[in-house]
Tab-separated table of N, CA, C and O in Angstrom:
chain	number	residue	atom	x	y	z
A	1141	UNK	N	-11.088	-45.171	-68.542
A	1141	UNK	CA	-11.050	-43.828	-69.068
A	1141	UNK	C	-10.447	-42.896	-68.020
A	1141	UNK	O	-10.898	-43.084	-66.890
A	1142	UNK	N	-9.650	-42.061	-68.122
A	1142	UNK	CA	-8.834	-41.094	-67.283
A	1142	UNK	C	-9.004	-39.475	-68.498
A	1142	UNK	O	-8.859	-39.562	-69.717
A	1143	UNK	N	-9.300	-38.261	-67.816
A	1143	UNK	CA	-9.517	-37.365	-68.162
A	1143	UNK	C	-7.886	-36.504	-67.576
A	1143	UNK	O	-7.143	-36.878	-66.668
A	1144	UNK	N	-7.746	-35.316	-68.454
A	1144	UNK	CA	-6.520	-34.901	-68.013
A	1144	UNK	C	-6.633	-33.249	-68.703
A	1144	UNK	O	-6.824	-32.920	-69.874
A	1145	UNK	N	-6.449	-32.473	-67.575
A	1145	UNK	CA	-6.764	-30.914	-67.751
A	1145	UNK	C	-5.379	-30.347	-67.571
A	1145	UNK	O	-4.641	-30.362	-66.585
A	1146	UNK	N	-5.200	-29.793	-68.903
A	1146	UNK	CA	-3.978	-29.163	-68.647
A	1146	UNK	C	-4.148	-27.480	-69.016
A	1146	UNK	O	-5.216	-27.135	-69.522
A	1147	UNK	N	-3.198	-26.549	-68.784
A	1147	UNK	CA	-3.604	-25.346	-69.195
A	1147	UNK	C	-2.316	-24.250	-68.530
A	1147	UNK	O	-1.274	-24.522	-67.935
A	1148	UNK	N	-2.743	-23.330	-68.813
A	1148	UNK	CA	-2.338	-22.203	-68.590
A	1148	UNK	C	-2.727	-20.896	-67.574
A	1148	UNK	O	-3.862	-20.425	-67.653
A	1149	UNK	N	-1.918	-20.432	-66.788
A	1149	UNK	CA	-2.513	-19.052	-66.200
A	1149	UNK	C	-1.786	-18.250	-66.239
A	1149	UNK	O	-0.585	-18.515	-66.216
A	1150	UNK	N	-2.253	-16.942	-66.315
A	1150	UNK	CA	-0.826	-15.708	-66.497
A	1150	UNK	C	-1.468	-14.805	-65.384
A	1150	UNK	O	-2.672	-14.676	-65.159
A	1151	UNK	N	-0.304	-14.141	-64.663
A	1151	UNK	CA	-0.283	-13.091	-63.943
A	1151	UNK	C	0.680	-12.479	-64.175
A	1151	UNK	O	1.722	-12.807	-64.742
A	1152	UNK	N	0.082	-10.772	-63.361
A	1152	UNK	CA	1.182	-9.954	-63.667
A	1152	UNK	C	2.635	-10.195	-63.100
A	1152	UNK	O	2.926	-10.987	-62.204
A	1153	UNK	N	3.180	-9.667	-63.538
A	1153	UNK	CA	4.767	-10.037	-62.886
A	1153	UNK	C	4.741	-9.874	-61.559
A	1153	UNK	O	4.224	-8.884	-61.040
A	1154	UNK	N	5.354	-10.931	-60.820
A	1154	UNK	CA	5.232	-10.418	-59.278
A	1154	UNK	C	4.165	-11.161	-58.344
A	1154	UNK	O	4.321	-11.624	-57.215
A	1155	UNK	N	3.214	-11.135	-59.035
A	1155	UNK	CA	1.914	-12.088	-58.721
A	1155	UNK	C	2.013	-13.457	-58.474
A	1155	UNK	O	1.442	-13.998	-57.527
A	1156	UNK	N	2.713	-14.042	-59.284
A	1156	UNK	CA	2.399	-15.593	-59.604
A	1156	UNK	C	2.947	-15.998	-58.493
A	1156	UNK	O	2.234	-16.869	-57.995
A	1157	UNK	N	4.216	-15.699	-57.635
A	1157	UNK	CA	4.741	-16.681	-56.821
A	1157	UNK	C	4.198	-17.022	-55.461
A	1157	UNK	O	4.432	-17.931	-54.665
A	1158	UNK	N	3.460	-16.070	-55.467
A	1158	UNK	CA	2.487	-15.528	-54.204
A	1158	UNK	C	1.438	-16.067	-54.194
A	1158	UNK	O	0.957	-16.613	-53.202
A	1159	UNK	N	0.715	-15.973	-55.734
A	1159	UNK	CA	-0.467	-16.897	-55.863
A	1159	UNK	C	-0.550	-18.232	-55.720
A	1159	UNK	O	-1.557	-18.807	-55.307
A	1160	UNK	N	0.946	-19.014	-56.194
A	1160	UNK	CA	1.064	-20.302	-55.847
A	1160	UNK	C	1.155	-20.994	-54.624
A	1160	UNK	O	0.753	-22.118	-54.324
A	1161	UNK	N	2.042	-19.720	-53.646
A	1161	UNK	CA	2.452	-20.900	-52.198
A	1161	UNK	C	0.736	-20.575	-51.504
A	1161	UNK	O	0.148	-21.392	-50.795
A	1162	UNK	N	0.254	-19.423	-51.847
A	1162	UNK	CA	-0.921	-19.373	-51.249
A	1162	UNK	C	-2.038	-20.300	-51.467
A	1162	UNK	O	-3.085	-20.333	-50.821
A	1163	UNK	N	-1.644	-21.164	-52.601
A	1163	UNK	CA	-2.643	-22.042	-53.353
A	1163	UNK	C	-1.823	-23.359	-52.376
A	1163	UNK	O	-2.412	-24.388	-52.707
A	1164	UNK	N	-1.165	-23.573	-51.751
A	1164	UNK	CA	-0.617	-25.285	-51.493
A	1164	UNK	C	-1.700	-25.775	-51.098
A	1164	UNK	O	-2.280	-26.613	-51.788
A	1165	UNK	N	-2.306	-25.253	-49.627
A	1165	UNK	CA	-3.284	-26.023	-48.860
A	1165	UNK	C	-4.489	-26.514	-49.992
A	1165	UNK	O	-4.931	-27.661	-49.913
A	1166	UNK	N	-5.060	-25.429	-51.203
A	1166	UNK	CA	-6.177	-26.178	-52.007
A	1166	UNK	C	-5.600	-27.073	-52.797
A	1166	UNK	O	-6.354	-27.901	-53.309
A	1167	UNK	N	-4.402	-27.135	-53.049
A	1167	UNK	CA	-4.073	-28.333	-54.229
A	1167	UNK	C	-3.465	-29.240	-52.945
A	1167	UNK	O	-3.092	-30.300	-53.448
A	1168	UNK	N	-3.310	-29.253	-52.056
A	1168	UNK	CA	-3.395	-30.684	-51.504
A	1168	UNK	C	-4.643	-30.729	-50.933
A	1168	UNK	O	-4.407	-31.761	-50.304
A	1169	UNK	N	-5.826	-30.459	-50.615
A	1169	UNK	CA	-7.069	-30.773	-50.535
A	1169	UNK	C	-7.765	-31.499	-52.029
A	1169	UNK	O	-8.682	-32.320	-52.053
A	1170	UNK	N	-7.132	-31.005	-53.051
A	1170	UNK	CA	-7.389	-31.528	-54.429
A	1170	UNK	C	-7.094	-32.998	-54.453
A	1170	UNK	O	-7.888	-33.915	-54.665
A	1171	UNK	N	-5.371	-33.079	-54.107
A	1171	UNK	CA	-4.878	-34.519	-54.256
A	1171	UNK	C	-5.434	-35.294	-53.365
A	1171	UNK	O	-5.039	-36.456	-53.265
A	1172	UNK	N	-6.355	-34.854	-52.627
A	1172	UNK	CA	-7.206	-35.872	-51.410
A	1172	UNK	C	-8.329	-36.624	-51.948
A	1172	UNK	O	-8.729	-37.703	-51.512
A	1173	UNK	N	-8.779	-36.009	-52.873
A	1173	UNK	CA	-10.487	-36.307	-53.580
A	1173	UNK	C	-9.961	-37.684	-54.007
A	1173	UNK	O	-8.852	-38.194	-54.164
A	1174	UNK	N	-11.172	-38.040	-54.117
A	1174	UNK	CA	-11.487	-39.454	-54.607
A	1174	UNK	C	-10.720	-39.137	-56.582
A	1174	UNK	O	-10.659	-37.956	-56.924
A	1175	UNK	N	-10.342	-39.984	-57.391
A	1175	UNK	CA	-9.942	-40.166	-58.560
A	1175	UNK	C	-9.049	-39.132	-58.703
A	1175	UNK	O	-8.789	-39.049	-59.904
A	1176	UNK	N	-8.401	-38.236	-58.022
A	1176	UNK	CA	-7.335	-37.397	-58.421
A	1176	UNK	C	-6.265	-38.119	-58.143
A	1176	UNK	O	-6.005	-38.542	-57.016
A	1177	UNK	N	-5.427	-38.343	-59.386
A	1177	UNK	CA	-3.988	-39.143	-59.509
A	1177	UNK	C	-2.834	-38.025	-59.676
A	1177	UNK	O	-1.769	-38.026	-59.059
A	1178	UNK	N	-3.336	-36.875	-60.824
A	1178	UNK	CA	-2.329	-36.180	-60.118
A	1178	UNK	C	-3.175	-34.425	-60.299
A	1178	UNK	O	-4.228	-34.206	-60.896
A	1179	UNK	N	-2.129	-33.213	-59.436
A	1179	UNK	CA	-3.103	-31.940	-59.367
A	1179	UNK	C	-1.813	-30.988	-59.086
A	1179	UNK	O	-1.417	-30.608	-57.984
A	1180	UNK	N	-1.143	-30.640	-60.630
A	1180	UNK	CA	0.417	-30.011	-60.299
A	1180	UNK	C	0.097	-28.718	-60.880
A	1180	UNK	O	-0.121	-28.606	-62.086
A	1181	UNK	N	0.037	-27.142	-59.583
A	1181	UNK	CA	0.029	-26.165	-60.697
A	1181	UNK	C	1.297	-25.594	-60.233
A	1181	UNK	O	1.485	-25.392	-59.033
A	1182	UNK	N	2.382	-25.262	-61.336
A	1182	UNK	CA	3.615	-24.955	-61.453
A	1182	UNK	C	4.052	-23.774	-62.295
A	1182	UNK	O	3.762	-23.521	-63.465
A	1183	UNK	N	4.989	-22.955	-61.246
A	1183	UNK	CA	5.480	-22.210	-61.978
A	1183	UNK	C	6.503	-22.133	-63.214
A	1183	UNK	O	7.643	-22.594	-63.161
A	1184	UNK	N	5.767	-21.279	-64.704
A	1184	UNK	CA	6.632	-21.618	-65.634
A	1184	UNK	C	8.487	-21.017	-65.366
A	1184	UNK	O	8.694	-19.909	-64.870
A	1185	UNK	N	9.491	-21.824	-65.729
A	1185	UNK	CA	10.739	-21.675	-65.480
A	1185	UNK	C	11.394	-20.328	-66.346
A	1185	UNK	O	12.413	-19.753	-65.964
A	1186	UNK	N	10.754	-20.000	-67.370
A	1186	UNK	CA	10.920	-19.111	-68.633
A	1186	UNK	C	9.830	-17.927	-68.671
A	1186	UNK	O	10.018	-16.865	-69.263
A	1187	UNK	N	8.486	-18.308	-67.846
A	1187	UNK	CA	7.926	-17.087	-67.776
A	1187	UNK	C	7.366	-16.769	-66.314
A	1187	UNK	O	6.582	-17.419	-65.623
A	1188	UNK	N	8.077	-15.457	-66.042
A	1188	UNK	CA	7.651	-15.184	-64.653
A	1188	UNK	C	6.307	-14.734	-64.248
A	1188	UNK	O	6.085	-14.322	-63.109
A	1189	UNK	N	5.127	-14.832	-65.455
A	1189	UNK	CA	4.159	-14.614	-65.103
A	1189	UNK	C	2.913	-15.598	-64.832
A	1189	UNK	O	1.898	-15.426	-64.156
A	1190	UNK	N	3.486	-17.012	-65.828
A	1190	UNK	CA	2.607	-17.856	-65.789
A	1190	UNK	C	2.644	-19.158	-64.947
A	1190	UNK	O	3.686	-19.539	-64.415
A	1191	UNK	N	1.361	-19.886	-64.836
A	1191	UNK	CA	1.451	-21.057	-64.133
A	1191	UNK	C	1.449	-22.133	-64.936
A	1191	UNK	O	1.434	-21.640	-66.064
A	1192	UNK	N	1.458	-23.959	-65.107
A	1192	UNK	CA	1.059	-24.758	-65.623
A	1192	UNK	C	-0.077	-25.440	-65.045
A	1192	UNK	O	-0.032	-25.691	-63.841
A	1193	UNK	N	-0.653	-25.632	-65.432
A	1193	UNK	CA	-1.799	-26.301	-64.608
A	1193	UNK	C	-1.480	-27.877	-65.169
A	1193	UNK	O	-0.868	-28.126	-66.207
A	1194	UNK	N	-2.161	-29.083	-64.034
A	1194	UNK	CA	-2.175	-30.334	-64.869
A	1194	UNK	C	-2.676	-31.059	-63.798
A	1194	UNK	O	-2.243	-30.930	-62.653
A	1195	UNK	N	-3.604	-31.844	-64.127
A	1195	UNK	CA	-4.322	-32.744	-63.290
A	1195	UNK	C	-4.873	-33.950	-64.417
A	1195	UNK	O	-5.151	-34.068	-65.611
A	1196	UNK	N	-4.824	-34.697	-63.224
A	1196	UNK	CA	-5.400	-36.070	-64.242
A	1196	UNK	C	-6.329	-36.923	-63.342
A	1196	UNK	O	-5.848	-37.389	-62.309
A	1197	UNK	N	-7.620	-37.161	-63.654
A	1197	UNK	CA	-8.340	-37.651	-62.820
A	1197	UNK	C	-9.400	-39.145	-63.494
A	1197	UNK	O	-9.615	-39.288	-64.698
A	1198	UNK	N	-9.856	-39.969	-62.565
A	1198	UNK	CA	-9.775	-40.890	-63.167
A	1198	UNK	C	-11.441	-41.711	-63.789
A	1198	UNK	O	-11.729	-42.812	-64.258
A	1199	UNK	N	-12.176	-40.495	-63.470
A	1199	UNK	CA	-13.421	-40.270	-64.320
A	1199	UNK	C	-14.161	-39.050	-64.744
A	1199	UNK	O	-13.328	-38.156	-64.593
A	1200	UNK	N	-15.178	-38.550	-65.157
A	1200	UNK	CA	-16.158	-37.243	-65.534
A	1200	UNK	C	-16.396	-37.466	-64.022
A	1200	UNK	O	-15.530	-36.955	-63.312
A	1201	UNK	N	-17.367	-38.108	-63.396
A	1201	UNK	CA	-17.526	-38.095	-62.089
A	1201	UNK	C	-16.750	-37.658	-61.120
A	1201	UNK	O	-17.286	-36.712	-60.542
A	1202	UNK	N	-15.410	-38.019	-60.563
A	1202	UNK	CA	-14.543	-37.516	-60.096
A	1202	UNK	C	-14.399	-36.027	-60.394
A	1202	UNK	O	-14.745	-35.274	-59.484
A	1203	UNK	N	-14.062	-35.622	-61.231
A	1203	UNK	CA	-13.439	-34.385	-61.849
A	1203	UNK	C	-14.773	-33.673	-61.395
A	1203	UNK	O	-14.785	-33.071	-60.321
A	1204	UNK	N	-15.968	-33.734	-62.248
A	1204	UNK	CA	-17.038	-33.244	-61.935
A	1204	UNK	C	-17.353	-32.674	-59.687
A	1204	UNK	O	-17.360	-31.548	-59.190
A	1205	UNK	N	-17.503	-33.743	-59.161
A	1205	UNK	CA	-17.192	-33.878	-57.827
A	1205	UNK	C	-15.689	-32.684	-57.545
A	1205	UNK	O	-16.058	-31.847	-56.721
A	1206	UNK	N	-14.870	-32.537	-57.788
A	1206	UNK	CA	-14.108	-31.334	-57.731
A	1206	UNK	C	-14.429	-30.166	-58.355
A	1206	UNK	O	-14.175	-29.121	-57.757
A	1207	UNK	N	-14.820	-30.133	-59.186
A	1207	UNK	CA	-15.145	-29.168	-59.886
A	1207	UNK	C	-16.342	-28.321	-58.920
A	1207	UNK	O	-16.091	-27.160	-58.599
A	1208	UNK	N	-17.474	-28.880	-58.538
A	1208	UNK	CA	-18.195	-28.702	-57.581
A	1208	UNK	C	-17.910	-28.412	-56.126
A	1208	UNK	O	-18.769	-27.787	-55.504
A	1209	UNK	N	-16.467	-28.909	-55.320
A	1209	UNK	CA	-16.252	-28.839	-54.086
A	1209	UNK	C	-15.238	-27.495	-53.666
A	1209	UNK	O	-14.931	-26.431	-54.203
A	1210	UNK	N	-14.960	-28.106	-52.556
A	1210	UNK	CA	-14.359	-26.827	-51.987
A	1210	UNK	C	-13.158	-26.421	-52.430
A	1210	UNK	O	-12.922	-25.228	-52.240
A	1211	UNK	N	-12.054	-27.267	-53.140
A	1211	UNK	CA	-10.622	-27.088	-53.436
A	1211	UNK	C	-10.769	-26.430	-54.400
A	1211	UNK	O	-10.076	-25.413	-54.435
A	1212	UNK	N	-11.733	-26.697	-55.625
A	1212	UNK	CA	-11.629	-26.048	-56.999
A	1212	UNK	C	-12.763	-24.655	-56.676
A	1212	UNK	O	-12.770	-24.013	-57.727
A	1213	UNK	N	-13.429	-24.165	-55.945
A	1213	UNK	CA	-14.538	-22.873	-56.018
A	1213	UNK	C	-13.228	-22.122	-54.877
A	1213	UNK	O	-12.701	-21.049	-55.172
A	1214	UNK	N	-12.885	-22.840	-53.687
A	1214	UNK	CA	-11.629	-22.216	-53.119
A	1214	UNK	C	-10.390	-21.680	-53.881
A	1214	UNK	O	-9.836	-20.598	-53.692
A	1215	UNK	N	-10.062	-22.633	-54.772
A	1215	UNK	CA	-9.138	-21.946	-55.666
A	1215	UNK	C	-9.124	-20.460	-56.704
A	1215	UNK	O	-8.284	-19.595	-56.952
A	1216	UNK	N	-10.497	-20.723	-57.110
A	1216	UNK	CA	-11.428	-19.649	-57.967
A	1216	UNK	C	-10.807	-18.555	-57.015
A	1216	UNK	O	-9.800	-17.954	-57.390
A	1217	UNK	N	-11.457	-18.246	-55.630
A	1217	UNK	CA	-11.468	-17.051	-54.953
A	1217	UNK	C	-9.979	-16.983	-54.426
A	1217	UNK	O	-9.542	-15.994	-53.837
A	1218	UNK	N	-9.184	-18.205	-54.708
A	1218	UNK	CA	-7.993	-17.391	-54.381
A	1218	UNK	C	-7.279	-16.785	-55.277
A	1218	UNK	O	-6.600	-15.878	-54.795
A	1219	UNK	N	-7.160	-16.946	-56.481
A	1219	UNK	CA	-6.293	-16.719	-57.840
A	1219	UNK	C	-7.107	-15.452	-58.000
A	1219	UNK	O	-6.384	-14.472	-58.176
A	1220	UNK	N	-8.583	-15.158	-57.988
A	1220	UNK	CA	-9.156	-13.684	-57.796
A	1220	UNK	C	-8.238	-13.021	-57.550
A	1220	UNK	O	-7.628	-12.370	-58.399
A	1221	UNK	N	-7.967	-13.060	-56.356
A	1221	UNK	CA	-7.004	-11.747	-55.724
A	1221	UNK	C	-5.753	-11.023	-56.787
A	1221	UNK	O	-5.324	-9.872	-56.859
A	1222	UNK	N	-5.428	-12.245	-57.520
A	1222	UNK	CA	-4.046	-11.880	-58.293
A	1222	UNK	C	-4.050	-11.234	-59.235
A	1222	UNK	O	-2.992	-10.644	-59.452
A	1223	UNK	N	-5.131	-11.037	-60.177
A	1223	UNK	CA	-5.049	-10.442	-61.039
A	1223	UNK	C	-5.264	-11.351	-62.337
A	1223	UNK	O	-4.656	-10.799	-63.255
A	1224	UNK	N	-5.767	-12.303	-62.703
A	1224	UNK	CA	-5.533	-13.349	-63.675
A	1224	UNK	C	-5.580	-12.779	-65.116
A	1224	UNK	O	-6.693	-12.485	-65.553
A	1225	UNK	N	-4.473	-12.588	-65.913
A	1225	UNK	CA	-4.420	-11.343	-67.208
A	1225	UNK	C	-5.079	-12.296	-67.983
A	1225	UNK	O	-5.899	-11.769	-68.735
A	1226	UNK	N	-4.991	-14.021	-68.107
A	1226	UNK	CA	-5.183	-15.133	-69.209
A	1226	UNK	C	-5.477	-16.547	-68.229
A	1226	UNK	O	-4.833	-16.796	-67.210
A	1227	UNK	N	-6.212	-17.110	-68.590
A	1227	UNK	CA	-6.611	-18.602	-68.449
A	1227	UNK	C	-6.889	-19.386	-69.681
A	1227	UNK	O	-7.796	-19.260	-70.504
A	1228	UNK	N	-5.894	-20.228	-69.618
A	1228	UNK	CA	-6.845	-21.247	-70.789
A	1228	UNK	C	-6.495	-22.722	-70.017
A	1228	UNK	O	-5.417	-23.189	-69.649
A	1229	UNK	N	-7.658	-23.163	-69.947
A	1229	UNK	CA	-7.152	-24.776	-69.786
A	1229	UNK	C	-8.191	-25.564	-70.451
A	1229	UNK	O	-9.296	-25.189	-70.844
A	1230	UNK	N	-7.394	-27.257	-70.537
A	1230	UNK	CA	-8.121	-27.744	-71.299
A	1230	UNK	C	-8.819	-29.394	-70.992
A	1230	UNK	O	-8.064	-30.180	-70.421
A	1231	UNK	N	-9.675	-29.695	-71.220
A	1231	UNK	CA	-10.133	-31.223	-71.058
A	1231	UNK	C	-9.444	-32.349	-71.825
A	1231	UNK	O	-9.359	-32.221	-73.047
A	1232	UNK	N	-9.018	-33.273	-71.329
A	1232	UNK	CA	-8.838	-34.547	-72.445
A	1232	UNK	C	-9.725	-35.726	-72.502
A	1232	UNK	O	-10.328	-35.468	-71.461
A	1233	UNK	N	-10.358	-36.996	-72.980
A	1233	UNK	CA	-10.624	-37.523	-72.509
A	1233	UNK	C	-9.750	-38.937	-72.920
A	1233	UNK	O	-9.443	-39.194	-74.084
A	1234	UNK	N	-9.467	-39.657	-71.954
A	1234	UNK	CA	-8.614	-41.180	-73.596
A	1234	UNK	C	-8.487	-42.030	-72.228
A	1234	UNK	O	-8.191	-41.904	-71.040
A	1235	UNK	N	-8.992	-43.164	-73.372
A	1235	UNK	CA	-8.845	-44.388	-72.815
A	1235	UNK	C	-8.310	-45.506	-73.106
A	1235	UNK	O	-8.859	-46.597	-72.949
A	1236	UNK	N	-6.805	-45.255	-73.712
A	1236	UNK	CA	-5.373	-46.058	-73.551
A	1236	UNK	C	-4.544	-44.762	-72.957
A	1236	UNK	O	-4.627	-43.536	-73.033
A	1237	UNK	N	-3.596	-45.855	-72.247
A	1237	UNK	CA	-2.720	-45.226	-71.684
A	1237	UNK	C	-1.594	-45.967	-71.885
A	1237	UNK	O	-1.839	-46.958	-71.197
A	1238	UNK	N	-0.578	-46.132	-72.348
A	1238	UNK	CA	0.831	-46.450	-72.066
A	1238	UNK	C	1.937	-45.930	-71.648
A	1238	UNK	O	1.896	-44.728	-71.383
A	1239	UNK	N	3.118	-46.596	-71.482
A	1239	UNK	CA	4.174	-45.667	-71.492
A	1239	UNK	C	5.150	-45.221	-72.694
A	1239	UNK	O	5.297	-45.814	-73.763
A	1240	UNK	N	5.824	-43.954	-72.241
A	1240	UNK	CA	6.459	-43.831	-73.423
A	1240	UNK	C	7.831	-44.984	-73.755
A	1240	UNK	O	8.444	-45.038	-74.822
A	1241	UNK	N	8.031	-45.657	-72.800
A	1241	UNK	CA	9.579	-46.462	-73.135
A	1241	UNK	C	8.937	-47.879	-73.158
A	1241	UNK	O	7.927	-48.082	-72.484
A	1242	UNK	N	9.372	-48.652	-73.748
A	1242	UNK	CA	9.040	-50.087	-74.160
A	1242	UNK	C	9.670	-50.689	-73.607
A	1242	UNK	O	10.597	-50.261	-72.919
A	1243	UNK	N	9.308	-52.044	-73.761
A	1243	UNK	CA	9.939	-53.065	-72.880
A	1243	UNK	C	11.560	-52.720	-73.291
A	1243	UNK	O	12.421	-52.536	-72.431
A	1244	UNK	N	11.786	-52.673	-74.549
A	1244	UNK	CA	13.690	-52.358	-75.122
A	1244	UNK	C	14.104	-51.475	-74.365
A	1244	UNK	O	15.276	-51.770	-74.129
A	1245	UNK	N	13.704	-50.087	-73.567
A	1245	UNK	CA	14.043	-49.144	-73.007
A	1245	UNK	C	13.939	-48.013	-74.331
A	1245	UNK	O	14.656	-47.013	-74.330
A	1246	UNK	N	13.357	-48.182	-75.000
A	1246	UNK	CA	13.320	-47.405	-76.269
A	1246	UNK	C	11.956	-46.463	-76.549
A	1246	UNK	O	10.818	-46.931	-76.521
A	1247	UNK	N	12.245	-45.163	-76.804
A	1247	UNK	CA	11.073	-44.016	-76.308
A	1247	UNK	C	10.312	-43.926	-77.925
A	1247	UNK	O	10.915	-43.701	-78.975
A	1248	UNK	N	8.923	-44.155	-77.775
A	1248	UNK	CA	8.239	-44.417	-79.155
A	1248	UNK	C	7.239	-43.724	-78.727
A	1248	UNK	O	6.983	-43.591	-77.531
A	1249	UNK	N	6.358	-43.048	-79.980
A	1249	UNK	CA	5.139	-42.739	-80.389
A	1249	UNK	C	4.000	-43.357	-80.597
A	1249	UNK	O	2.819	-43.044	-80.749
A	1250	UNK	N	4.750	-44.480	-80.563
A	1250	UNK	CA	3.595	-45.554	-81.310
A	1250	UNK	C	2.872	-46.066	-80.191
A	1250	UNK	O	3.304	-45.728	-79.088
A	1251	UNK	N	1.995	-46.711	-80.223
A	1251	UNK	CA	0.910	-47.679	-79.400
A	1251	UNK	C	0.984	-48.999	-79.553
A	1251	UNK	O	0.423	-49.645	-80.438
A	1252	UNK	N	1.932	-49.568	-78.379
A	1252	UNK	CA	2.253	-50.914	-78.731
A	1252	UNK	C	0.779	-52.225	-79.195
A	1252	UNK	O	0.701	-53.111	-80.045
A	1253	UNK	N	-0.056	-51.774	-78.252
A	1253	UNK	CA	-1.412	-52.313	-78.561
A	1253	UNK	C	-2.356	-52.057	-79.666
A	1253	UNK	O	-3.480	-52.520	-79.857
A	1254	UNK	N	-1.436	-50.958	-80.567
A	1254	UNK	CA	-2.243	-50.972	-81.789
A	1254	UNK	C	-1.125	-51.224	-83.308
A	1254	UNK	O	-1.217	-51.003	-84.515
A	1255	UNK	N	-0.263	-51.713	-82.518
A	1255	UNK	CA	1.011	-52.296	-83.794
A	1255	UNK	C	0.617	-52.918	-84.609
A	1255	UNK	O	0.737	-52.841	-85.832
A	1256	UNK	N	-0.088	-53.850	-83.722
A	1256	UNK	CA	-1.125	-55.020	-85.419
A	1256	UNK	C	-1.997	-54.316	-86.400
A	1256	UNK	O	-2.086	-54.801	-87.528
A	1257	UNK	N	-2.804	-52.976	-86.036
A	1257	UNK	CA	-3.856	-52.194	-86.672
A	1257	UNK	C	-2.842	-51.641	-87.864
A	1257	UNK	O	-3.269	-50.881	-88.733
């Protein structure tokens, strides 16, 4: 099972780019934790106010354990400063994972492990 939080943040114009390089040191303290595979918050290319958030971690435990430590309550008090107009992010939980290209090199929707179903 792998959990995966994706989301959104908006700041005012001007804000965001500032809020991000100031954020490096907690999101690489993030990618240090135990079950964090990945912890990308990125600026959107089309909106100069928002961020992407996306992390994928590789239990409730893990995630939980960040959620609790210093990178994610550090982060809290740094994005404070900016002004945060919107937050939304979100939980996933799933336990298949594939890729999108198949053995053909061919990009599908489908779930090769559930072709027979």
């Amino acid at each position: 099972m792998s959990i995966v939080i994706a989301g959104e943040v908006d700041f005012p114009i001007g804000n965001r780019d500032t809020a991000l390089a100031g954020a490096r040191d907690l999101i690489l303290m993030a990618l240090a934790e135990p079950g964090c595979r990945h912890y990308a918050w990125t600026a959107d290319p089309h909106d100069p106010g928002r961020v992407h958030v996306f992390e994928e971690w590789d239990s409730a435990d893990d995630l939980q354990f960040h959620l609790e430590g210093p990178a994610y309550q550090g982060m809290l008090l740094h994005l404070s400063q900016f002004t945060i107009l919107n937050a939304e992010t979100r939980k996933y939980r799933f336990d298949l994972k594939e890729p999108v290209y198949g053995p053909n090199g061919v990009a599908t929707a489908r779930f090769a492990s559930e072709a027979a179903a």
